[in-house]
Amino acid sequence: MTPSEPAETRTEDRPTTPSGGPKARTEARSAQTATLAEIAREAGVSAPTVSKVLNGRADVAPATRTRVEELLRAHGYRRRRAEATRSPLIDLVFHELESAWAMEVIRGVENVARDAGLSVVLSESAGRLTPGRTWADQVAARRPHGVVLVLSGLDESQRALLTSRSIPFVVMDPAGDPGADVPSIGATNWQGGLAATRHLVELGHRRIGVISGPPQMMCSRARLDGYRAALETAGLPVDPEMVKTGDFHHETGYRLGRELLARPDRPTAVFAGNDLQALGCYEAARELGLRIPEDVSVVGFDDLPVARWVGPPLTTVRQPLTEMAEAAARLVLELGRSDEAPTATRVELATSLVVRTSTGAPPVAGS
């Protein structure tokens, strides 16, 4: 072994043993007899080459890398955590990295990483809900203590790659269904949507518009479902013309806010799926000569720091973003301290309504 070769080339790590039916048991027998060296022989390469694949090294031919990865996945190979050399890092992955929302999440992960003597590596998947393949190879090469994915997820090959390297991962605010076996941290989005809309109903509003987030995101659907539930509970109809689908960006809040507020039968209140869209709605109201809250009430979601400084201060649903990020970082480090397969964990932190002065009673007809 050359000095540059990692110690893993000398180990005889055993894969984890799957359970299940006859096919799974056959695979289990294969996994029990397949060591790293035997996987190398089956792939027709040297053990150092398999080690390079495991460590995300670039100096491996693509066809060879693919063949080795397939065998590692087929044999359920999992490197022992105790023998896996780790860098003092936590990988934090966003689908987008351009808002104050992201800063709250970064702050939470940094708090935990700093206390653990670790640093944070930031990645962005350019709006995709699943990072690209090159990202997974880069993570394998970095060998962090763990990965926290925000509004993102992993495909099957990426999950297998991280699992085989014993790199734990946790999804924060998962975009879709992360799967029963994926640890995740979220918030009570449905309850938040219910509380926001119920607040407006209790103020006397009967025509309430909503600007939701992307429909492929679980949090968006849950908030919208909470809005519908509050109206239905109050005996109010859900008017499809009052429901707009946004993307959580300020510009969309402005555009859809204008659509709602320029209508002859405009709503007297708008529930925006996040604070950025609510601030876009503020801009639309000002351009149309409408006062907040005298002419239209507005509620947001997130409680970003800017919510308390805008005029008027924004009524919003507080999502504990920093605490959620801290919980995700602590969980990923906890998973990294155990050689046992992770137990599926789903944690939801409570949301709460923060009432400020952007909401009030609806205008009196004819005034």
Coordinates of C-alpha atoms in Angstrom, one line a residue:
M1 CA 0.0 0.0 0.0
T2 CA 1.4 3.4 -0.9
P3 CA 1.4 6.2 1.7
S4 CA -1.4 7.9 -0.2
E5 CA -3.7 5.0 -0.1
P6 CA -6.3 5.3 2.7
A7 CA -6.4 2.7 5.5
E8 CA -9.7 1.3 4.2
T9 CA -7.8 -0.7 1.5
R10 CA -6.6 -3.1 4.2
T11 CA -10.0 -3.6 5.9
E12 CA -12.3 -6.5 5.5
D13 CA -15.5 -4.5 6.2
R14 CA -18.7 -6.6 6.1
P15 CA -21.9 -5.3 4.5
T16 CA -25.0 -4.9 6.5
T17 CA -27.5 -7.8 6.3
P18 CA -30.8 -7.1 4.7
S19 CA -34.0 -8.8 5.9
G20 CA -37.1 -9.9 4.1
G21 CA -38.3 -12.7 1.8
P22 CA -36.4 -15.4 -0.1
K23 CA -34.8 -13.0 -2.5
A24 CA -33.6 -10.8 0.3
R25 CA -32.2 -13.8 2.2
T26 CA -30.3 -14.9 -0.9
E27 CA -28.9 -11.4 -1.1
A28 CA -28.1 -11.5 2.6
R29 CA -26.0 -14.7 2.2
S30 CA -24.1 -13.0 -0.6
A31 CA -23.6 -9.9 1.5
Q32 CA -22.3 -12.0 4.4
T33 CA -19.5 -13.5 2.3
A34 CA -18.6 -10.4 0.3
T35 CA -15.7 -8.4 1.7
L36 CA -14.2 -5.3 0.2
A37 CA -11.5 -7.4 -1.4
E38 CA -14.0 -9.8 -2.8
I39 CA -16.0 -7.0 -4.3
A40 CA -12.8 -5.8 -5.9
R41 CA -12.2 -9.3 -7.4
E42 CA -15.8 -9.5 -8.7
A43 CA -15.4 -6.1 -10.3
G44 CA -12.1 -7.1 -11.9
V45 CA -10.2 -4.2 -10.2
S46 CA -7.8 -3.9 -7.3
A47 CA -8.8 -3.2 -3.7
P48 CA -7.2 0.3 -3.9
T49 CA -9.4 1.1 -6.8
V50 CA -12.5 0.1 -4.8
S51 CA -11.2 2.3 -2.0
K52 CA -10.8 5.2 -4.4
V53 CA -14.5 4.8 -5.4
L54 CA -15.5 4.7 -1.7
N55 CA -13.6 7.9 -1.0
G56 CA -14.9 9.7 -4.1
R57 CA -11.6 10.0 -5.8
A58 CA -11.7 11.4 -9.3
D59 CA -8.9 9.2 -10.8
V60 CA -11.3 6.3 -11.6
A61 CA -12.7 5.6 -15.0
P62 CA -16.5 6.3 -15.2
A63 CA -17.3 2.7 -16.3
T64 CA -15.2 1.3 -13.5
R65 CA -16.8 3.6 -10.9
T66 CA -20.3 2.6 -12.1
R67 CA -19.4 -1.2 -11.9
V68 CA -18.0 -0.9 -8.4
E69 CA -21.0 1.3 -7.2
E70 CA -23.4 -1.3 -8.5
L71 CA -21.6 -4.1 -6.7
L72 CA -21.4 -2.1 -3.4
R73 CA -25.2 -1.5 -3.7
A74 CA -26.0 -5.1 -4.6
H75 CA -24.1 -6.4 -1.6
G76 CA -25.5 -3.8 0.8
Y77 CA -22.0 -2.7 1.6
R78 CA -21.7 -0.3 4.6
R79 CA -18.3 0.8 5.8
R80 CA -17.9 0.6 9.6
R81 CA -18.3 4.0 11.0
A82 CA -15.4 3.5 13.5
E83 CA -13.0 2.8 10.6
A84 CA -14.3 5.6 8.3
T85 CA -12.0 8.6 8.4
R86 CA -14.1 11.7 8.7
S87 CA -13.4 15.4 7.9
P88 CA -14.5 17.9 10.6
L89 CA -17.5 19.0 8.4
I90 CA -21.3 19.0 8.1
D91 CA -22.6 19.3 4.6
L92 CA -25.7 21.6 4.4
V93 CA -27.6 21.4 1.1
F94 CA -30.2 23.9 -0.1
H95 CA -32.3 23.7 -3.3
E96 CA -32.0 27.5 -3.3
L97 CA -29.7 29.8 -1.3
E98 CA -30.9 33.3 -1.9
S99 CA -33.2 34.4 1.0
A100 CA -33.3 35.4 4.6
W101 CA -35.0 32.1 5.2
A102 CA -31.8 30.3 4.3
M103 CA -29.8 32.5 6.7
E104 CA -31.9 31.3 9.6
V105 CA -31.2 27.7 8.7
I106 CA -27.5 28.3 8.3
R107 CA -27.4 30.0 11.7
G108 CA -29.0 26.9 13.4
V109 CA -26.6 24.4 11.8
E110 CA -23.6 26.6 12.5
N111 CA -24.6 26.8 16.2
V112 CA -24.5 23.0 16.5
A113 CA -21.4 22.6 14.3
R114 CA -19.5 25.2 16.3
D115 CA -20.2 23.5 19.6
A116 CA -19.0 20.2 18.1
G117 CA -15.8 21.7 16.7
L118 CA -17.0 21.3 13.1
S119 CA -17.3 23.5 10.1
V120 CA -20.2 23.8 7.6
V121 CA -20.0 23.3 3.8
L122 CA -22.8 24.9 1.9
S123 CA -24.2 23.5 -1.4
E124 CA -27.0 24.6 -3.7
S125 CA -28.8 22.4 -6.2
A126 CA -29.9 25.4 -8.3
G127 CA -33.6 24.9 -7.7
R128 CA -33.6 21.2 -8.2
L129 CA -35.2 19.1 -5.4
T130 CA -32.5 16.5 -5.8
P131 CA -28.8 17.4 -6.0
G132 CA -26.8 16.3 -9.1
R133 CA -24.7 13.2 -9.2
T134 CA -21.4 15.2 -9.0
W135 CA -22.6 16.5 -5.6
A136 CA -22.8 13.0 -4.2
D137 CA -19.3 12.2 -5.4
Q138 CA -18.0 15.4 -3.8
V139 CA -19.6 14.5 -0.5
A140 CA -18.0 11.0 -0.6
A141 CA -14.6 12.7 -1.2
R142 CA -15.1 15.2 1.7
R143 CA -16.3 12.4 4.1
P144 CA -18.2 14.8 6.4
H145 CA -19.7 13.8 9.7
G146 CA -23.1 14.1 8.1
V147 CA -25.4 15.8 5.6
V148 CA -28.4 18.0 6.2
L149 CA -30.7 18.5 3.2
V150 CA -33.1 21.5 3.2
L151 CA -36.3 21.3 1.0
S152 CA -34.4 18.6 -0.9
G153 CA -34.0 14.9 -1.1
L154 CA -31.9 12.1 -2.5
D155 CA -32.5 9.6 -5.3
E156 CA -31.9 5.9 -4.7
S157 CA -28.3 5.8 -6.0
Q158 CA -27.3 8.9 -3.9
R159 CA -28.8 7.3 -0.8
A160 CA -26.9 4.1 -1.5
L161 CA -23.6 6.0 -2.1
L162 CA -23.9 7.8 1.3
T163 CA -25.0 4.7 3.1
S164 CA -22.1 2.6 1.8
R165 CA -19.7 5.3 3.1
S166 CA -21.5 5.5 6.5
I167 CA -22.3 9.2 5.9
P168 CA -25.6 9.8 7.8
F169 CA -28.1 12.3 6.3
V170 CA -31.2 14.1 7.6
V171 CA -33.8 16.0 5.6
M172 CA -35.1 19.3 7.0
D173 CA -38.6 20.4 5.8
P174 CA -38.7 17.7 3.1
A175 CA -40.0 18.7 -0.3
G176 CA -41.8 15.4 -0.9
D177 CA -42.3 12.2 1.0
P178 CA -38.8 11.4 2.2
G179 CA -39.6 7.7 2.8
A180 CA -40.3 5.9 6.0
D181 CA -36.6 5.1 6.5
V182 CA -35.3 8.7 6.1
P183 CA -34.8 10.8 9.3
S184 CA -36.4 14.2 8.8
I185 CA -37.2 17.4 10.7
G186 CA -40.3 19.5 9.9
A187 CA -42.8 21.9 11.4
T188 CA -46.6 21.8 12.0
N189 CA -47.4 23.4 8.6
W190 CA -51.1 22.3 8.5
Q191 CA -51.7 23.8 12.0
G192 CA -49.9 27.0 11.0
G193 CA -52.1 27.4 7.9
L194 CA -55.2 26.7 10.0
A195 CA -54.2 29.2 12.7
A196 CA -53.4 32.0 10.1
T197 CA -56.8 31.6 8.4
R198 CA -58.8 31.1 11.6
H199 CA -57.3 34.4 12.9
L200 CA -58.6 36.2 9.8
V201 CA -62.0 34.6 10.1
E202 CA -62.3 35.6 13.8
L203 CA -61.5 39.2 12.7
G204 CA -64.7 39.0 10.5
H205 CA -63.2 38.3 7.1
R206 CA -65.3 36.2 4.8
R207 CA -63.4 36.6 1.5
I208 CA -59.9 35.4 2.1
G209 CA -57.3 34.9 -0.7
V210 CA -54.3 32.7 -0.4
I211 CA -51.0 32.7 -2.3
S212 CA -49.6 29.2 -1.7
G213 CA -46.1 27.8 -2.4
P214 CA -45.0 25.2 -5.0
P215 CA -47.5 22.3 -5.1
Q216 CA -44.7 19.7 -5.2
M217 CA -43.6 20.7 -1.7
M218 CA -45.2 19.0 1.3
C219 CA -45.1 22.2 3.4
S220 CA -47.0 24.2 0.8
R221 CA -49.7 21.6 0.5
A222 CA -50.0 21.3 4.3
R223 CA -50.4 25.1 4.7
L224 CA -53.0 25.3 1.9
D225 CA -54.9 22.3 3.5
G226 CA -54.9 24.2 6.8
Y227 CA -56.4 27.3 5.0
R228 CA -59.1 25.1 3.5
A229 CA -59.9 23.4 6.8
A230 CA -60.3 26.8 8.6
L231 CA -62.7 28.0 6.0
E232 CA -64.7 24.8 5.9
T233 CA -64.9 24.7 9.7
A234 CA -66.3 28.2 9.7
G235 CA -68.9 27.2 7.1
L236 CA -67.2 29.4 4.4
P237 CA -66.8 28.2 0.8
V238 CA -63.4 27.7 -0.7
D239 CA -63.5 29.9 -3.8
P240 CA -61.0 28.5 -6.4
E241 CA -60.6 32.1 -7.8
M242 CA -59.1 33.1 -4.4
V243 CA -56.4 30.4 -4.5
K244 CA -53.2 31.3 -6.3
T245 CA -50.1 29.0 -6.6
G246 CA -46.8 30.7 -6.0
D247 CA -43.2 29.7 -5.6
F248 CA -42.2 31.4 -2.3
H249 CA -40.5 34.3 -4.0
H250 CA -41.2 38.1 -3.4
E251 CA -41.8 38.7 -7.1
T252 CA -44.5 36.1 -7.3
G253 CA -46.2 37.4 -4.2
Y254 CA -46.3 40.8 -5.9
R255 CA -47.7 39.5 -9.2
L256 CA -50.3 37.2 -7.6
G257 CA -51.1 39.8 -5.0
R258 CA -52.0 42.3 -7.8
E259 CA -54.2 39.6 -9.5
L260 CA -56.2 39.1 -6.3
L261 CA -56.3 42.8 -5.2
A262 CA -57.2 44.2 -8.6
R263 CA -60.4 42.1 -8.8
P264 CA -63.7 43.9 -8.5
D265 CA -64.6 41.3 -5.8
R266 CA -61.1 41.4 -4.2
P267 CA -60.5 39.6 -1.0
T268 CA -60.5 41.6 2.2
A269 CA -57.5 39.5 3.5
V270 CA -54.7 37.5 2.0
F271 CA -52.8 34.6 3.6
A272 CA -49.4 34.3 1.9
G273 CA -47.6 31.0 2.1
N274 CA -44.4 32.6 3.3
D275 CA -43.2 36.1 4.4
L276 CA -41.5 36.9 1.1
Q277 CA -44.7 36.4 -0.8
A278 CA -46.5 38.5 1.9
L279 CA -44.0 41.4 1.4
G280 CA -44.7 41.1 -2.4
C281 CA -48.4 41.4 -1.6
Y282 CA -47.6 44.6 0.5
E283 CA -46.0 46.1 -2.6
A284 CA -49.0 45.2 -4.8
A285 CA -51.4 46.8 -2.3
R286 CA -49.4 50.0 -2.2
E287 CA -49.4 50.3 -6.0
L288 CA -53.2 49.8 -6.0
G289 CA -53.7 52.5 -3.4
L290 CA -54.8 50.0 -0.7
R291 CA -54.0 50.4 2.9
I292 CA -52.9 47.6 5.2
P293 CA -54.8 46.6 7.3
E294 CA -57.6 49.2 6.7
D295 CA -58.4 48.0 3.2
V296 CA -56.8 44.5 3.2
S297 CA -55.2 42.4 5.9
V298 CA -52.1 40.3 5.2
V299 CA -50.7 37.3 7.0
G300 CA -47.3 35.6 6.2
F301 CA -45.6 32.4 7.3
D302 CA -42.0 32.0 8.7
D303 CA -41.6 35.1 10.9
L304 CA -38.3 36.2 9.4
P305 CA -36.6 39.0 11.2
V306 CA -37.8 41.5 8.5
A307 CA -41.4 40.7 9.4
R308 CA -41.3 42.9 12.5
W309 CA -39.6 45.8 10.8
V310 CA -41.8 46.4 7.7
G311 CA -44.6 48.9 7.8
P312 CA -46.9 47.8 9.2
P313 CA -45.3 45.0 11.1
L314 CA -46.4 41.7 9.6
T315 CA -48.7 39.2 11.3
T316 CA -47.2 35.8 10.5
V317 CA -46.9 32.2 11.6
R318 CA -43.6 31.6 13.3
Q319 CA -41.8 28.6 11.9
P320 CA -38.9 27.9 14.3
L321 CA -36.3 27.7 11.5
T322 CA -33.2 28.0 13.6
E323 CA -34.4 25.4 16.1
M324 CA -35.4 23.1 13.2
A325 CA -31.9 23.4 11.8
E326 CA -30.3 22.8 15.1
A327 CA -32.4 19.7 15.6
A328 CA -31.4 18.4 12.2
A329 CA -27.7 19.0 12.8
R330 CA -27.9 17.3 16.2
L331 CA -29.7 14.3 14.8
V332 CA -27.2 13.8 12.0
L333 CA -24.4 13.9 14.5
E334 CA -26.2 11.4 16.7
L335 CA -26.7 9.1 13.8
G336 CA -23.0 9.3 13.0
R337 CA -22.0 8.1 16.4
S338 CA -23.7 4.7 16.0
D339 CA -22.8 1.7 13.8
E340 CA -26.4 0.5 13.9
A341 CA -28.7 1.2 11.0
P342 CA -30.6 4.5 11.7
T343 CA -34.1 4.3 13.2
A344 CA -36.6 6.2 11.1
T345 CA -37.2 9.5 12.9
R346 CA -39.8 12.2 12.0
V347 CA -39.8 15.3 14.3
E348 CA -42.2 18.2 13.9
L349 CA -41.6 21.4 15.8
A350 CA -44.6 23.6 16.7
T351 CA -45.6 26.7 14.7
S352 CA -47.3 29.6 16.4
L353 CA -49.2 32.7 15.2
V354 CA -47.6 36.0 15.9
V355 CA -50.2 38.8 15.7
R356 CA -48.9 42.2 14.6
T357 CA -50.6 45.2 12.9
S358 CA -51.0 43.9 9.3
T359 CA -54.3 42.4 10.3
G360 CA -57.5 44.0 11.4
A361 CA -61.3 43.9 10.9
P362 CA -62.5 44.0 7.2
P363 CA -63.6 47.3 5.8
V364 CA -67.2 48.2 6.2
A365 CA -69.1 47.9 2.9
G366 CA -69.5 51.2 1.2
S367 CA -66.9 53.0 3.3

